[in-house]
PDB file of C-alpha atoms in Angstrom:
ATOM      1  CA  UNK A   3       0.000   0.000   0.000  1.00 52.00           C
ATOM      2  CA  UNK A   4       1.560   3.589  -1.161  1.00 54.00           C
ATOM      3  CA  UNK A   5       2.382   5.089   2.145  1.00 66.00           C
ATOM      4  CA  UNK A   6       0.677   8.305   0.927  1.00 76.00           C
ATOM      5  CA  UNK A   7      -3.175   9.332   0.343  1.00 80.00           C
ATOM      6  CA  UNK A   8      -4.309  11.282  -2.951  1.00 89.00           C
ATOM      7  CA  UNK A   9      -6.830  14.454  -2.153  1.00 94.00           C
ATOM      8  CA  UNK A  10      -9.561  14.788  -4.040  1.00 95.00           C
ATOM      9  CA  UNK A  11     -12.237  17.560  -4.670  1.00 98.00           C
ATOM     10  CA  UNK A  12     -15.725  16.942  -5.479  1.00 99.00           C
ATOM     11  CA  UNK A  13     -18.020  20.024  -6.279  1.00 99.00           C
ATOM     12  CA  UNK A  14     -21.850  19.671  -5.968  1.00 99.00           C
ATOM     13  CA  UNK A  15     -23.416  22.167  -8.261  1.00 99.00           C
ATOM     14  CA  UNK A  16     -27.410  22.684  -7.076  1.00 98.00           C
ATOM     15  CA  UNK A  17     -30.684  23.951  -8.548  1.00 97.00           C
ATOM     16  CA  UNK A  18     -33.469  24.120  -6.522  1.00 94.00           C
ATOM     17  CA  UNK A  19     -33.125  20.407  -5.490  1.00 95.00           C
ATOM     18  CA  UNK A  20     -31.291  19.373  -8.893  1.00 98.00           C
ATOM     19  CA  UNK A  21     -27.593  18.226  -8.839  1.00 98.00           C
ATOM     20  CA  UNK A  22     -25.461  18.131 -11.851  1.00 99.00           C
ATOM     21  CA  UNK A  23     -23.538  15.300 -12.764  1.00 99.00           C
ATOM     22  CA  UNK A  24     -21.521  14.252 -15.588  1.00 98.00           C
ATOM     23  CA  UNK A  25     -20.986  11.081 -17.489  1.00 98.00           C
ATOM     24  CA  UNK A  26     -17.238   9.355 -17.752  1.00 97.00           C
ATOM     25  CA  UNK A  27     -16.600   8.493 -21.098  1.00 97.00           C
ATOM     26  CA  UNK A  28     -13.136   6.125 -21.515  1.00 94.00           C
ATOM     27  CA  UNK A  29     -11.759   4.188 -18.389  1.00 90.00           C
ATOM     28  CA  UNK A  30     -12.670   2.060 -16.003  1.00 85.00           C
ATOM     29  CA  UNK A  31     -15.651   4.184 -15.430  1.00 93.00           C
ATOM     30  CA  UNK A  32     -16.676   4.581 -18.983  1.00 97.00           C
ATOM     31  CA  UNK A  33     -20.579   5.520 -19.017  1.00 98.00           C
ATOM     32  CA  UNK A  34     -21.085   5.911 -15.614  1.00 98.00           C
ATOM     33  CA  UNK A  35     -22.165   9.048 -13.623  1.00 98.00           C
ATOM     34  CA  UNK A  36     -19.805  11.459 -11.338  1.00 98.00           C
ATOM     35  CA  UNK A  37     -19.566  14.674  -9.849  1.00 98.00           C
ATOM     36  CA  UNK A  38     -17.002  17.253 -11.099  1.00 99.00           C
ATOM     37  CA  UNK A  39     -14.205  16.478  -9.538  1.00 98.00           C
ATOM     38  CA  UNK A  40     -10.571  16.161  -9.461  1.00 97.00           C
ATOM     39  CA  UNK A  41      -7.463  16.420  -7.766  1.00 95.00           C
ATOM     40  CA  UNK A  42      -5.287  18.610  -5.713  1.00 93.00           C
ATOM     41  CA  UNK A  43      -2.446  19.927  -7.152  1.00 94.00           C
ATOM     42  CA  UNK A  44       0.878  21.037  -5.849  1.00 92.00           C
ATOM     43  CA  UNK A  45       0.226  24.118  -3.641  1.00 95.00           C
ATOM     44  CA  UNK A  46      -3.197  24.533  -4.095  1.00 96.00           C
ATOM     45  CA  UNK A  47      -5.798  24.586  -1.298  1.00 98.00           C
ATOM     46  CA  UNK A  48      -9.056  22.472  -1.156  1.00 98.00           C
ATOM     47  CA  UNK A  49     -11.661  25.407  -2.271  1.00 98.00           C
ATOM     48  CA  UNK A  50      -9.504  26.897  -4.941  1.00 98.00           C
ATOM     49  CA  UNK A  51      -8.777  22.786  -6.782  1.00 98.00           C
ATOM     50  CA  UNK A  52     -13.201  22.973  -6.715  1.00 99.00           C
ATOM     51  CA  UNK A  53     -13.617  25.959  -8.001  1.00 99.00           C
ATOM     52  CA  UNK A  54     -10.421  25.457 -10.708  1.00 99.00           C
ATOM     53  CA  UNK A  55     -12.341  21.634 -11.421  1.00 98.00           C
ATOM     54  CA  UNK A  56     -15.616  23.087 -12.030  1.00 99.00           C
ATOM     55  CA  UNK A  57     -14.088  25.289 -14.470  1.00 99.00           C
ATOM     56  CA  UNK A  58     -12.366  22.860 -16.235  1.00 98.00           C
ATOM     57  CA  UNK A  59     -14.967  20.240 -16.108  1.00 98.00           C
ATOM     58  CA  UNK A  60     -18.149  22.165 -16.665  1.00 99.00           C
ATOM     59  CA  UNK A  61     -17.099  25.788 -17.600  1.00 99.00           C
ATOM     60  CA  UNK A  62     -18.774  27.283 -14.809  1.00 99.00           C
ATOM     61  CA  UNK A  63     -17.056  30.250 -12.363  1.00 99.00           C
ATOM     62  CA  UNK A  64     -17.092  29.573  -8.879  1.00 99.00           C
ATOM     63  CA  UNK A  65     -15.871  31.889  -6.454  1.00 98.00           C
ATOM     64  CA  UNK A  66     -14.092  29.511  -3.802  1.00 98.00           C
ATOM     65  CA  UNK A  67     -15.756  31.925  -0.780  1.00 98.00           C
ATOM     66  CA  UNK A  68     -18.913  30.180  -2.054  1.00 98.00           C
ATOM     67  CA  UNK A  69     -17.980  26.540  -1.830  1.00 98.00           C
ATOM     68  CA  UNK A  70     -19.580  24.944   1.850  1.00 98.00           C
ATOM     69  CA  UNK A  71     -17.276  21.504   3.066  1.00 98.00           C
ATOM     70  CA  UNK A  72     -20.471  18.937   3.274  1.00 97.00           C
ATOM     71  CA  UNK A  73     -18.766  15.963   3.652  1.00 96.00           C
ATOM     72  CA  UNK A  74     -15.178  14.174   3.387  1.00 96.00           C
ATOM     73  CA  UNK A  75     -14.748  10.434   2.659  1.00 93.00           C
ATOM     74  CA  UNK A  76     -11.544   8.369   3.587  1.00 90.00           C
ATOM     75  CA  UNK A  77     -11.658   5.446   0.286  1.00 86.00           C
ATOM     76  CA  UNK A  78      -9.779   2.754  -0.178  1.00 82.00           C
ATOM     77  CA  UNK A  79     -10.277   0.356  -3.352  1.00 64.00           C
ATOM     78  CA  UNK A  80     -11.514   2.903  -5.449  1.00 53.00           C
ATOM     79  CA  UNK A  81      -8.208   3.053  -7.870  1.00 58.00           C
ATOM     80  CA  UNK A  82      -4.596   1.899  -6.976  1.00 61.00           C
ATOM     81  CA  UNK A  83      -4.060   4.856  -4.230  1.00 77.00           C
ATOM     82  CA  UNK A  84      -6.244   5.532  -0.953  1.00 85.00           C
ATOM     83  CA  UNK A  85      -7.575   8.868  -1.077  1.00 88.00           C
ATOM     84  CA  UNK A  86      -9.433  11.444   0.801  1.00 94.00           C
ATOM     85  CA  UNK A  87     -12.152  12.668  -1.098  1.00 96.00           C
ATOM     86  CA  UNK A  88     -13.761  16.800  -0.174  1.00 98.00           C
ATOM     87  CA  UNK A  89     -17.201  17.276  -1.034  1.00 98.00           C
ATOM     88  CA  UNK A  90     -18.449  20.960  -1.238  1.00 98.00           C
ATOM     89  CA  UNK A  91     -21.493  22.131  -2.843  1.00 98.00           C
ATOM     90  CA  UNK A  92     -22.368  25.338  -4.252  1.00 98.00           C
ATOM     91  CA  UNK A  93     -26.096  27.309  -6.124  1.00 98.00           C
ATOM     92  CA  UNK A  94     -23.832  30.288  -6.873  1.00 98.00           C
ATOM     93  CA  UNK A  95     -21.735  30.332  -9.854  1.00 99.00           C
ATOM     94  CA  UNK A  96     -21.073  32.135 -13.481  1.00 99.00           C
ATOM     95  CA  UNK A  97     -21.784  30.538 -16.505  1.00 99.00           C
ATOM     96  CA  UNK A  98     -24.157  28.026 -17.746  1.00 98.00           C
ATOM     97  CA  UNK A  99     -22.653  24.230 -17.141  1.00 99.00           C
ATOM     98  CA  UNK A 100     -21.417  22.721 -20.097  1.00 99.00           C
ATOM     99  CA  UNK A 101     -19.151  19.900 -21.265  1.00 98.00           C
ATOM    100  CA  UNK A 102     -15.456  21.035 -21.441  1.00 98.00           C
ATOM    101  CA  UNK A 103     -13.743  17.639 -21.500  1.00 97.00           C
ATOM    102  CA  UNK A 104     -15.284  15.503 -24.385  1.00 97.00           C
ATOM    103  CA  UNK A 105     -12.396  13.480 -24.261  1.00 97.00           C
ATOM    104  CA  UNK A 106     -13.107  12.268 -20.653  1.00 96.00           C
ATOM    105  CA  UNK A 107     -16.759  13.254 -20.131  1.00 97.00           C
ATOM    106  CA  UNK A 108     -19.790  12.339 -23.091  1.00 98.00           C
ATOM    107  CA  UNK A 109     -22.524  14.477 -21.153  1.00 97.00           C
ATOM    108  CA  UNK A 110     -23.997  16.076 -18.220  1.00 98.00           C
ATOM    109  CA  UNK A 111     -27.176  15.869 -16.722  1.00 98.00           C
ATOM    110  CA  UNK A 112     -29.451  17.474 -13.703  1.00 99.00           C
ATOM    111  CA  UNK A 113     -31.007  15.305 -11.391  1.00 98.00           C
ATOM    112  CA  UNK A 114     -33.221  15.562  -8.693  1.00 97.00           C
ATOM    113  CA  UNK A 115     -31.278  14.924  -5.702  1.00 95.00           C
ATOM    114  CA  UNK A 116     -33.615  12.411  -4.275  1.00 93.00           C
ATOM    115  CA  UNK A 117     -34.027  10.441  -7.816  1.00 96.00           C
ATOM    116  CA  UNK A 118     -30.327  10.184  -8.615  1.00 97.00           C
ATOM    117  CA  UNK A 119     -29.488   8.134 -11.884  1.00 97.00           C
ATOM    118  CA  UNK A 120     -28.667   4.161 -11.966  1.00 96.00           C
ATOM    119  CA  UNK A 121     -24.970   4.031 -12.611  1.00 96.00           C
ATOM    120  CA  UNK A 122     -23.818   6.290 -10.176  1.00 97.00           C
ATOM    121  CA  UNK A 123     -19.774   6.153  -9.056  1.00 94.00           C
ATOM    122  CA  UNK A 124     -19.935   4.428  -5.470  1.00 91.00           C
ATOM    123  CA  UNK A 125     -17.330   7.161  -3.946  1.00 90.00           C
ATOM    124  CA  UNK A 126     -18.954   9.822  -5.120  1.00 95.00           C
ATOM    125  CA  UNK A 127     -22.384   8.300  -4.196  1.00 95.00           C
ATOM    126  CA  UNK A 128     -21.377   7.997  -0.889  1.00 93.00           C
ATOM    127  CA  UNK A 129     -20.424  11.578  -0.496  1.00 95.00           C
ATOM    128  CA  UNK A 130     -24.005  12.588  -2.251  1.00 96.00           C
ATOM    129  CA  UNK A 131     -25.867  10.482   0.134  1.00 94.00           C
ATOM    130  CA  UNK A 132     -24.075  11.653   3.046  1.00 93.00           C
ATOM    131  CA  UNK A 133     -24.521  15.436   2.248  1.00 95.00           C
ATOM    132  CA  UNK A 134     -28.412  14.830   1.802  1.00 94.00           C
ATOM    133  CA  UNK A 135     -28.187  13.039   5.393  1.00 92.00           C
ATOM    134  CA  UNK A 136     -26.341  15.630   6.900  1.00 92.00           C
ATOM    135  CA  UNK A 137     -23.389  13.342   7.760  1.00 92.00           C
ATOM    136  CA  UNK A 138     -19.851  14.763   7.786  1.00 92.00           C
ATOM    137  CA  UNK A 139     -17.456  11.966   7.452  1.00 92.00           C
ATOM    138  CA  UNK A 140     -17.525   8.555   6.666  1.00 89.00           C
ATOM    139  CA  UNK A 141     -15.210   5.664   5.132  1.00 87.00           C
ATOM    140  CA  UNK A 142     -15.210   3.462   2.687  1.00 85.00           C
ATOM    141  CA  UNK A 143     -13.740   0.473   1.646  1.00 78.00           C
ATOM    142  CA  UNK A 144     -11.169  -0.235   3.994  1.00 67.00           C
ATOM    143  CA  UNK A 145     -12.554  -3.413   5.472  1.00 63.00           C
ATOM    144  CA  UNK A 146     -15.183  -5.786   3.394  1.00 56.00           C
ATOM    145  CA  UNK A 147     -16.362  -6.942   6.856  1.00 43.00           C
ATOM    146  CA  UNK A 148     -16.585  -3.564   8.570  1.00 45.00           C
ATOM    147  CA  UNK A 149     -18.421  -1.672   5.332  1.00 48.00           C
ATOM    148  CA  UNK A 150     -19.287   1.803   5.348  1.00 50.00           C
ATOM    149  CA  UNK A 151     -18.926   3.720   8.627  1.00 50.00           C
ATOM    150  CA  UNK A 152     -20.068   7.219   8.783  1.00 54.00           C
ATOM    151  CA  UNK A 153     -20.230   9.754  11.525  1.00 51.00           C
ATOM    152  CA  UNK A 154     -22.133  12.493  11.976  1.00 49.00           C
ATOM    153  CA  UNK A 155     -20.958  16.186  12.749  1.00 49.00           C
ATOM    154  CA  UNK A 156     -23.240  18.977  12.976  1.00 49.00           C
ATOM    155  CA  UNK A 157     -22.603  21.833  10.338  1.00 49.00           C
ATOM    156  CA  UNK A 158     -22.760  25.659  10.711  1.00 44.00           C
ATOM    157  CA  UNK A 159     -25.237  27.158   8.758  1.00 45.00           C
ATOM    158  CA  UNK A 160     -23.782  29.761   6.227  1.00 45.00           C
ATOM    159  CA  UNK A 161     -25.196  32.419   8.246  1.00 42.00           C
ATOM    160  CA  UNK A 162     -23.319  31.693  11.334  1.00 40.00           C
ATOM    161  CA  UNK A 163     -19.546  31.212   9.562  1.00 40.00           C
ATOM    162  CA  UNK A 164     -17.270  33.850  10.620  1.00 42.00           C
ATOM    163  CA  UNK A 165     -16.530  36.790   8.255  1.00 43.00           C
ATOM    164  CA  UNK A 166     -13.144  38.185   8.005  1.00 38.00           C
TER     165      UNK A 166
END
C-alpha cells in the first residue's frame, strides 16, 4: 500500500433540489455518472482545486468563498491509491454548465437529488448520500467486513460562519 493518500475535490453544483452530474466516457468508469471532480495539485488549497475543477470540467465560475465543506470520505479500493475525497457544494456560480472535456466526459445531466441516476460512481455516491443526510465523514472500503462507517458532525449554517 503507497504510504501516501491522494486528495480529491468533489463540487456539488445545485438547482433548486437538482444536482449536476456528468458522465465518464473512456476508463474504467466509462458511461457511468460522477460529480465534477478532481485532484489537488501542488500548492493549491481544497476550495480553490473545486472551483479550478468546475471550471475545467463544466465551464462554470465559482468563487471559492462560495464553496460549503459537506462531507469528506476516507476510500480505499476505489483506484490503486487511498484517497481522501472533499465534497463541497455550491447554487452560486457564473456561466451556464457545459461539457469542457469531451475526451473524458460524453454528457452532463441534472437530477433531482432524491431520484439520482442508476450508474452512479460508489465514492462519489457515498459523499451525495451523506450530504443529503447531513453526515460529515464517513469511510469506505477499507474493510469488506466492517463496510461503510459514517459519523455524523453537525454543520454551521452559512449564516453563522465567521466573516473576516
Amino acid at each position: 500500500m503507497p504510504d501516501r493518500h491522494l486528495i480529491d475535490v468533489h463540487v456539488l453544483l445545485t438547482r433548486d433540489t437538482e444536482l449536476l452530474l456528468t458522465k465518464r466516457r473512456g476508463g474504467a468508469f466509462d458511461g457511468m455518472w460522477h460529480l465534477p471532480s478532481g485532484k489537488l495539485d501542488a500548492g493549491e488549497d481544497v476550495l480553490t482545486a473545486a472551483a479550478r475543477e468546475a471550471e475545467e470540467e463544466v465551464g462554470v465560475l465559482i468563487n471559492p468563498d462560495d464553496l460549503t465543506h459537506v462531507h469528506t470520505v476516507h476510500v480505499s479500493g476505489s483506484g490503486p491509491e487511498p484517497r481522501l475525497g472533499l465534497f463541497f457544494t455550491t447554487s452560486a456560480w457564473i456561466g451556464e454548465p457545459s461539457n469542457r472535456e469531451p475526451d473524458k466526459c460524453s454528457g452532463l445531466g441534472w437530477f433531482d437529488l432524491h431520484d439520482l441516476p442508476t450508474g452512479l460512481i460508489e465514492y462519489p455516491a457515498t459523499g451525495i448520500s451523506a450530504y443529503r443526510r447531513g453526515i460529515s465523514f464517513s469511510v469506505l472500503g477499507w474493510s469488506e467486513q466492517a463496510g461503510s462507517v459514517e459519523c455524523w458532525v453537525p454543520r454551521r449554517p452559512p449564516s453563522l460562519r465567521q466573516t473576516q
